[in-house]
Short mmCIF file of N, CA and C in Angstrom, two decimals:
data_model
loop_
_atom_site.label_atom_id
_atom_site.label_comp_id
_atom_site.label_asym_id
_atom_site.label_seq_id
_atom_site.Cartn_x
_atom_site.Cartn_y
_atom_site.Cartn_z
N MET A 11 -114.47 41.05 79.21
CA MET A 11 -114.78 41.28 79.84
C MET A 11 -113.61 41.72 80.97
N THR A 12 -113.05 42.70 81.58
CA THR A 12 -111.89 42.44 82.19
C THR A 12 -111.80 41.54 83.32
N ARG A 13 -110.81 41.43 83.83
CA ARG A 13 -110.79 39.73 84.90
C ARG A 13 -109.70 41.13 86.32
N VAL A 14 -110.07 41.48 86.91
CA VAL A 14 -109.68 41.89 88.42
C VAL A 14 -109.77 40.48 89.22
N PHE A 15 -108.13 40.80 90.10
CA PHE A 15 -107.76 40.68 91.02
C PHE A 15 -108.39 40.48 92.27
N VAL A 16 -109.23 40.38 93.17
CA VAL A 16 -110.15 40.80 94.25
C VAL A 16 -109.53 40.29 95.57
N ASP A 17 -109.09 41.21 95.99
CA ASP A 17 -108.42 40.47 97.66
C ASP A 17 -109.24 40.13 98.73
N THR A 18 -108.78 39.00 99.24
CA THR A 18 -109.73 38.90 101.01
C THR A 18 -110.83 39.60 101.50
N ASN A 19 -109.46 41.08 101.72
CA ASN A 19 -110.37 42.05 102.44
C ASN A 19 -111.73 42.42 101.42
N VAL A 20 -111.76 42.59 100.37
CA VAL A 20 -112.58 43.55 99.40
C VAL A 20 -113.85 42.40 99.18
N TRP A 21 -113.55 40.86 99.69
CA TRP A 21 -114.80 40.01 99.29
C TRP A 21 -115.57 40.49 101.02
N PHE A 22 -114.87 40.31 101.82
CA PHE A 22 -115.45 40.94 102.66
C PHE A 22 -115.70 42.09 103.62
N SER A 23 -115.39 42.44 102.83
CA SER A 23 -115.96 43.67 103.46
C SER A 23 -117.67 44.76 103.14
N ALA A 24 -117.62 44.05 101.50
CA ALA A 24 -118.34 43.51 100.80
C ALA A 24 -119.77 43.30 100.91
N PHE A 25 -119.65 42.11 102.66
CA PHE A 25 -119.84 41.14 102.94
C PHE A 25 -120.75 42.33 104.26
N TYR A 26 -119.99 42.70 104.22
CA TYR A 26 -119.81 43.85 105.67
C TYR A 26 -121.03 45.51 105.71
N GLY A 27 -121.22 45.49 104.27
CA GLY A 27 -121.70 46.54 104.16
C GLY A 27 -120.59 47.74 103.43
N SER A 28 -119.50 47.91 102.98
CA SER A 28 -118.98 48.79 102.17
C SER A 28 -119.49 49.05 101.08
N PRO A 29 -119.92 49.98 101.06
CA PRO A 29 -120.19 50.51 99.25
C PRO A 29 -119.12 49.97 97.77
N HIS A 30 -117.79 50.91 98.39
CA HIS A 30 -117.47 49.98 97.25
C HIS A 30 -117.26 49.06 97.01
N CYS A 31 -116.62 48.10 97.81
CA CYS A 31 -116.36 46.32 97.24
C CYS A 31 -118.29 46.23 97.21
N GLU A 32 -119.11 46.83 97.40
CA GLU A 32 -119.88 46.10 97.53
C GLU A 32 -119.75 46.00 95.89
N LYS A 33 -119.95 47.51 95.34
CA LYS A 33 -120.40 47.79 93.67
C LYS A 33 -119.02 47.01 93.28
N ILE A 34 -117.88 46.17 93.89
CA ILE A 34 -116.71 45.33 92.69
C ILE A 34 -117.68 43.85 93.08
N ILE A 35 -118.53 43.54 93.86
CA ILE A 35 -118.80 42.25 93.51
C ILE A 35 -120.12 42.39 93.08
N LYS A 36 -121.37 43.69 92.49
CA LYS A 36 -121.88 43.19 91.92
C LYS A 36 -121.89 43.45 90.89
N ALA A 37 -120.47 43.82 90.22
CA ALA A 37 -120.08 44.21 88.74
C ALA A 37 -119.54 42.85 88.38
N HIS A 38 -118.38 41.68 88.85
CA HIS A 38 -118.78 40.78 88.28
C HIS A 38 -119.86 39.99 88.68
N LEU A 39 -121.18 40.00 89.74
CA LEU A 39 -122.47 39.66 88.99
C LEU A 39 -122.69 39.59 88.09
N GLU A 40 -123.23 41.01 88.25
CA GLU A 40 -123.85 41.89 86.59
C GLU A 40 -122.88 41.21 84.98
N GLY A 41 -121.40 40.47 85.58
CA GLY A 41 -121.04 40.93 84.91
C GLY A 41 -119.90 41.32 83.93
N LYS A 42 -120.11 42.25 83.99
CA LYS A 42 -119.65 43.40 84.02
C LYS A 42 -117.58 43.32 83.65
N ILE A 43 -117.75 42.87 85.10
CA ILE A 43 -115.52 42.12 85.58
C ILE A 43 -115.80 40.71 85.79
N LYS A 44 -114.99 40.19 85.88
CA LYS A 44 -114.29 38.76 86.06
C LYS A 44 -113.85 38.75 87.06
N ALA A 45 -114.26 38.20 88.58
CA ALA A 45 -113.06 37.99 89.35
C ALA A 45 -112.35 37.37 89.30
N VAL A 46 -111.29 37.47 90.38
CA VAL A 46 -110.77 36.80 90.08
C VAL A 46 -109.59 36.01 90.77
N ILE A 47 -110.18 34.91 91.75
CA ILE A 47 -109.50 34.66 92.99
C ILE A 47 -108.04 34.03 93.63
N ASN A 48 -107.37 33.43 94.39
CA ASN A 48 -106.29 32.07 94.59
C ASN A 48 -107.18 31.22 95.95
N ARG A 49 -107.17 30.03 95.38
CA ARG A 49 -107.59 29.39 97.13
C ARG A 49 -107.54 29.98 98.39
N GLN A 50 -106.03 30.48 98.09
CA GLN A 50 -105.77 31.35 100.23
C GLN A 50 -107.06 32.30 99.50
N VAL A 51 -106.88 32.99 99.18
CA VAL A 51 -107.96 34.77 99.40
C VAL A 51 -109.83 33.73 99.63
N LEU A 52 -110.03 32.60 98.90
CA LEU A 52 -111.35 31.56 99.16
C LEU A 52 -110.92 31.20 100.52
N THR A 53 -110.53 30.09 100.53
CA THR A 53 -110.10 30.02 102.09
C THR A 53 -110.00 31.19 103.30
N GLU A 54 -109.41 31.99 103.40
CA GLU A 54 -108.98 32.90 104.60
C GLU A 54 -110.81 34.10 104.24
N LEU A 55 -111.40 34.45 103.02
CA LEU A 55 -113.14 34.67 102.93
C LEU A 55 -114.22 33.99 103.91
N VAL A 56 -113.94 32.46 104.00
CA VAL A 56 -115.17 31.87 104.41
C VAL A 56 -114.32 31.56 106.19
N THR A 57 -113.45 31.40 106.13
CA THR A 57 -112.82 31.47 107.71
C THR A 57 -113.05 32.94 108.18
N ASN A 58 -113.23 33.86 107.47
CA ASN A 58 -113.14 35.10 108.06
C ASN A 58 -114.84 35.49 108.64
N ILE A 59 -115.43 34.87 107.28
CA ILE A 59 -116.76 35.22 107.18
C ILE A 59 -117.67 34.13 108.52
N THR A 60 -117.22 33.09 108.39
CA THR A 60 -117.72 32.06 109.35
C THR A 60 -117.65 32.69 111.16
N LYS A 61 -116.36 33.88 110.91
CA LYS A 61 -115.76 33.54 112.76
C LYS A 61 -116.70 35.62 113.35
N LYS A 62 -116.61 35.85 112.21
CA LYS A 62 -117.12 37.75 112.17
C LYS A 62 -117.98 37.83 111.87
N ILE A 63 -119.04 37.47 111.18
CA ILE A 63 -120.63 37.63 110.69
C ILE A 63 -120.89 36.73 109.98
N PRO A 64 -121.31 35.15 110.89
CA PRO A 64 -122.18 34.42 110.61
C PRO A 64 -122.97 33.92 109.85
N ASN A 65 -124.14 35.56 110.13
CA ASN A 65 -125.16 35.06 109.43
C ASN A 65 -125.31 35.74 107.55
N ALA A 66 -123.62 35.66 107.75
CA ALA A 66 -123.65 36.50 105.95
C ALA A 66 -123.12 34.52 105.71
N VAL A 67 -122.89 33.96 106.43
CA VAL A 67 -121.81 32.39 105.97
C VAL A 67 -123.21 31.98 104.65
N LYS A 68 -124.36 31.90 104.69
CA LYS A 68 -125.06 31.11 103.64
C LYS A 68 -125.41 31.90 102.25
N PRO A 69 -125.51 33.31 102.65
CA PRO A 69 -125.38 34.71 101.37
C PRO A 69 -124.10 34.07 100.26
N LEU A 70 -123.41 33.96 101.40
CA LEU A 70 -121.68 33.74 100.80
C LEU A 70 -121.49 32.36 100.06
N GLN A 71 -121.91 31.67 100.37
CA GLN A 71 -122.53 29.89 100.10
C GLN A 71 -123.24 30.56 98.15
N THR A 72 -124.10 30.70 98.96
CA THR A 72 -125.17 31.17 97.42
C THR A 72 -124.68 32.15 96.81
N PHE A 73 -123.90 32.32 97.23
CA PHE A 73 -122.88 33.31 96.42
C PHE A 73 -121.89 32.73 95.12
N LEU A 74 -121.24 32.17 95.95
CA LEU A 74 -120.46 31.46 95.07
C LEU A 74 -121.02 30.22 94.41
N GLU A 75 -121.88 29.19 94.59
CA GLU A 75 -122.70 28.98 93.26
C GLU A 75 -123.15 29.30 92.58
N SER A 76 -123.82 30.61 92.69
CA SER A 76 -124.25 31.11 91.43
C SER A 76 -123.64 32.33 90.82
N SER A 77 -122.93 32.77 91.15
CA SER A 77 -121.38 32.92 90.37
C SER A 77 -120.12 32.52 90.90
N PRO A 78 -119.52 32.26 90.83
CA PRO A 78 -117.76 31.73 91.38
C PRO A 78 -117.35 31.91 90.46
N PRO A 79 -116.51 33.60 91.43
CA PRO A 79 -115.13 33.79 90.89
C PRO A 79 -114.50 32.27 90.18
N GLU A 80 -113.02 33.46 89.19
CA GLU A 80 -112.23 32.32 88.14
C GLU A 80 -111.16 31.81 89.64
N ILE A 81 -110.88 30.72 89.81
CA ILE A 81 -109.37 30.35 90.95
C ILE A 81 -109.23 30.84 90.17
N VAL A 82 -107.62 30.61 90.87
CA VAL A 82 -106.08 30.49 89.57
C VAL A 82 -105.20 29.93 91.08
N THR A 83 -104.73 29.20 89.91
CA THR A 83 -103.50 28.32 91.54
C THR A 83 -102.05 29.05 91.61
N PRO A 84 -101.83 29.10 92.33
CA PRO A 84 -100.19 30.11 93.25
C PRO A 84 -99.57 29.74 92.26
N PRO A 85 -98.18 30.36 92.32
CA PRO A 85 -97.12 30.04 91.58
C PRO A 85 -96.49 28.72 92.79
N GLN A 86 -95.47 27.86 91.83
CA GLN A 86 -95.20 26.91 93.40
C GLN A 86 -93.79 27.73 93.76
N LYS A 87 -93.33 28.41 93.21
CA LYS A 87 -92.66 29.44 93.80
C LYS A 87 -92.09 30.20 93.53
N THR A 88 -91.36 31.44 94.67
CA THR A 88 -91.18 32.93 94.70
C THR A 88 -89.38 33.16 94.31
N SER A 89 -89.65 34.01 93.61
CA SER A 89 -87.84 34.31 93.54
C SER A 89 -87.56 35.64 94.31
N VAL A 90 -86.49 35.58 94.43
CA VAL A 90 -85.73 36.84 95.65
C VAL A 90 -86.15 37.60 95.37
N THR A 91 -86.43 38.52 93.79
CA THR A 91 -86.46 39.76 92.96
C THR A 91 -88.39 40.16 93.99
N SER A 92 -88.77 39.22 93.63
CA SER A 92 -91.03 39.18 93.56
C SER A 92 -91.10 39.21 95.48
N ALA A 93 -89.68 38.91 96.24
CA ALA A 93 -89.71 38.98 97.22
C ALA A 93 -89.98 40.50 98.34
N SER A 94 -89.23 40.97 96.92
CA SER A 94 -89.53 42.70 97.55
C SER A 94 -90.96 43.47 97.81
N LEU A 95 -91.43 42.82 96.54
CA LEU A 95 -93.01 43.64 96.28
C LEU A 95 -94.02 43.87 97.36
N ALA A 96 -94.09 42.76 97.94
CA ALA A 96 -95.14 42.58 98.89
C ALA A 96 -94.56 42.39 100.44
N HIS A 97 -95.02 42.71 101.34
CA HIS A 97 -95.77 41.36 102.62
C HIS A 97 -95.68 39.76 102.68
N SER A 98 -94.80 39.34 103.35
CA SER A 98 -94.82 38.01 103.46
C SER A 98 -96.33 36.78 103.01
N LYS A 99 -97.01 37.24 103.58
CA LYS A 99 -97.90 37.03 103.36
C LYS A 99 -98.98 37.15 101.97
N ASP A 100 -98.77 37.86 102.27
CA ASP A 100 -99.80 38.20 100.59
C ASP A 100 -98.66 38.89 99.43
N LEU A 101 -97.24 38.32 99.39
CA LEU A 101 -97.08 37.04 98.13
C LEU A 101 -97.15 36.24 97.55
N PRO A 102 -97.94 35.60 97.84
CA PRO A 102 -98.27 34.67 96.99
C PRO A 102 -99.96 35.31 96.41
N ILE A 103 -100.51 35.56 97.10
CA ILE A 103 -101.81 36.01 96.48
C ILE A 103 -101.34 37.91 95.05
N LEU A 104 -100.40 38.26 95.27
CA LEU A 104 -99.68 39.32 93.99
C LEU A 104 -99.41 38.02 93.04
N LEU A 105 -98.35 37.59 93.72
CA LEU A 105 -98.12 36.44 92.74
C LEU A 105 -99.15 35.98 91.47
N SER A 106 -100.64 35.30 92.28
CA SER A 106 -101.58 34.69 91.44
C SER A 106 -101.98 35.13 91.06
N ALA A 107 -102.28 36.50 91.08
CA ALA A 107 -102.37 37.91 90.50
C ALA A 107 -101.85 38.19 88.89
N HIS A 108 -100.70 37.88 89.21
CA HIS A 108 -99.49 38.11 88.19
C HIS A 108 -100.30 37.24 87.47
N GLN A 109 -99.93 35.75 87.63
CA GLN A 109 -99.36 34.52 86.51
C GLN A 109 -100.83 34.58 86.19
N ALA A 110 -101.80 34.33 86.50
CA ALA A 110 -103.69 34.60 86.03
C ALA A 110 -103.37 35.67 84.08
N GLY A 111 -102.51 37.03 84.90
CA GLY A 111 -102.27 37.75 83.29
C GLY A 111 -103.70 39.10 83.98
N VAL A 112 -104.00 39.38 85.10
CA VAL A 112 -104.55 40.14 85.02
C VAL A 112 -103.74 41.62 85.13
N GLY A 113 -104.69 43.06 84.89
CA GLY A 113 -103.90 44.07 85.10
C GLY A 113 -104.17 44.80 86.33
N ILE A 114 -105.35 44.39 87.22
CA ILE A 114 -105.50 45.35 88.18
C ILE A 114 -106.06 43.76 89.59
N PHE A 115 -105.51 45.23 90.10
CA PHE A 115 -105.55 43.64 92.09
C PHE A 115 -105.91 44.62 93.18
N VAL A 116 -107.18 44.15 93.32
CA VAL A 116 -108.08 45.57 94.10
C VAL A 116 -107.68 44.98 95.35
N THR A 117 -107.40 45.76 96.54
CA THR A 117 -107.32 44.85 97.77
C THR A 117 -107.83 46.77 99.13
N GLY A 118 -108.13 46.38 99.39
CA GLY A 118 -108.57 47.50 101.21
C GLY A 118 -106.45 47.82 102.18
N ASN A 119 -105.85 46.79 101.24
CA ASN A 119 -104.48 46.62 102.27
C ASN A 119 -103.76 47.37 100.70
N ILE A 120 -103.37 48.96 100.72
CA ILE A 120 -102.31 48.76 100.27
C ILE A 120 -101.52 49.17 100.78
N LYS A 121 -101.28 49.16 101.32
CA LYS A 121 -99.95 50.07 102.90
C LYS A 121 -99.25 47.88 102.63
N ASP A 122 -99.27 47.04 102.42
CA ASP A 122 -98.54 45.94 102.62
C ASP A 122 -97.82 45.88 101.37
N PHE A 123 -98.78 46.53 100.17
CA PHE A 123 -97.61 46.21 98.13
C PHE A 123 -96.79 47.82 97.77
N LYS A 124 -95.89 47.65 97.53
CA LYS A 124 -95.18 48.17 97.25
C LYS A 124 -95.25 48.76 95.79
N ILE A 125 -96.61 49.86 95.26
CA ILE A 125 -97.24 49.85 94.59
C ILE A 125 -96.70 49.72 93.01
N SER A 126 -95.17 51.19 93.00
CA SER A 126 -94.92 51.58 92.02
C SER A 126 -93.82 50.55 91.92
N LEU A 127 -93.62 49.76 92.42
CA LEU A 127 -92.47 48.60 91.68
C LEU A 127 -93.00 47.93 91.09
N ILE A 128 -94.40 47.38 91.88
CA ILE A 128 -95.49 45.61 91.37
C ILE A 128 -96.04 46.94 89.80
N LYS A 129 -96.08 48.31 89.44
CA LYS A 129 -96.45 48.58 88.29
C LYS A 129 -95.33 48.55 87.29
N GLN A 130 -94.01 48.47 87.77
CA GLN A 130 -93.06 48.48 87.19
C GLN A 130 -92.54 47.45 86.60
N LYS A 131 -92.58 46.21 87.44
CA LYS A 131 -91.76 44.82 87.55
C LYS A 131 -92.40 44.07 86.87
N LEU A 132 -94.34 44.32 87.34
CA LEU A 132 -94.95 43.32 87.24
C LEU A 132 -95.79 43.48 86.12
N GLY A 133 -96.25 45.30 86.11
CA GLY A 133 -97.58 45.91 84.98
C GLY A 133 -98.74 45.09 85.51
N LEU A 134 -98.62 45.05 86.64
CA LEU A 134 -100.01 44.57 87.78
C LEU A 134 -100.63 46.41 88.74
N GLU A 135 -101.82 46.62 88.27
CA GLU A 135 -101.83 47.70 89.35
C GLU A 135 -102.72 47.50 90.01
N ILE A 136 -101.86 47.86 91.60
CA ILE A 136 -102.79 47.41 92.44
C ILE A 136 -103.33 49.05 93.33
N LEU A 137 -105.37 48.94 93.01
CA LEU A 137 -105.87 49.10 93.71
C LEU A 137 -106.62 49.58 95.02
N THR A 138 -107.37 50.38 95.53
CA THR A 138 -108.21 50.34 96.43
C THR A 138 -109.36 50.24 96.12
N PRO A 139 -110.38 49.89 96.87
CA PRO A 139 -111.49 50.17 95.78
C PRO A 139 -112.46 51.05 94.87
N ALA A 140 -112.23 51.99 96.25
CA ALA A 140 -113.02 53.25 95.69
C ALA A 140 -112.02 53.41 94.48
N ALA A 141 -110.34 53.52 93.96
CA ALA A 141 -109.84 53.26 92.48
C ALA A 141 -110.42 53.04 91.71
N ALA A 142 -111.27 52.03 92.07
CA ALA A 142 -111.15 50.69 91.07
C ALA A 142 -112.64 50.85 90.33
N VAL A 143 -112.99 51.58 91.55
CA VAL A 143 -114.94 51.86 91.24
C VAL A 143 -114.87 52.56 90.47
N SER A 144 -113.81 53.70 90.06
CA SER A 144 -113.54 55.18 89.58
C SER A 144 -112.49 54.58 87.97
N LYS A 145 -112.12 53.75 88.07
CA LYS A 145 -111.24 53.49 87.19
C LYS A 145 -112.31 51.97 86.86
N LEU A 146 -112.83 51.32 86.40
CA LEU A 146 -113.45 50.60 86.22
C LEU A 146 -115.83 51.20 85.45
N TYR A 147 -115.61 52.76 85.85
CA TYR A 147 -116.47 53.12 86.13
C TYR A 147 -117.63 51.88 86.43
N LEU A 148 -117.77 51.62 87.70
CA LEU A 148 -118.52 50.88 87.95
C LEU A 148 -120.03 51.48 89.03
#
């Protein structure tokens, strides 16, 4: 099964009704992919859902209990070299994805990442939700 790191904004957008994001989360539910996150993504997701879509808190809780994503630990240190790959707030998430050994990182905020440099240095493909749906045949 393909393991895919799913950024906070993709989870949030799925609960908000974005069709491509919904397809990614549905693929996880159906066992077509294994969604991978870190604690930062989980914390951001719960915080944002609670603040912005409070009626989705219970469905989120049910989802996380019935079909939890794989939660990985962020690296303890970041190198100076890796600092140039992404915006500082996104770097721990990016490095968690790399450390977890996933090949695909899905985010709606690709502007925060140096996509070609990440592919070259880490072998990690940064995709929008639409591109991920297409690439993974979801």
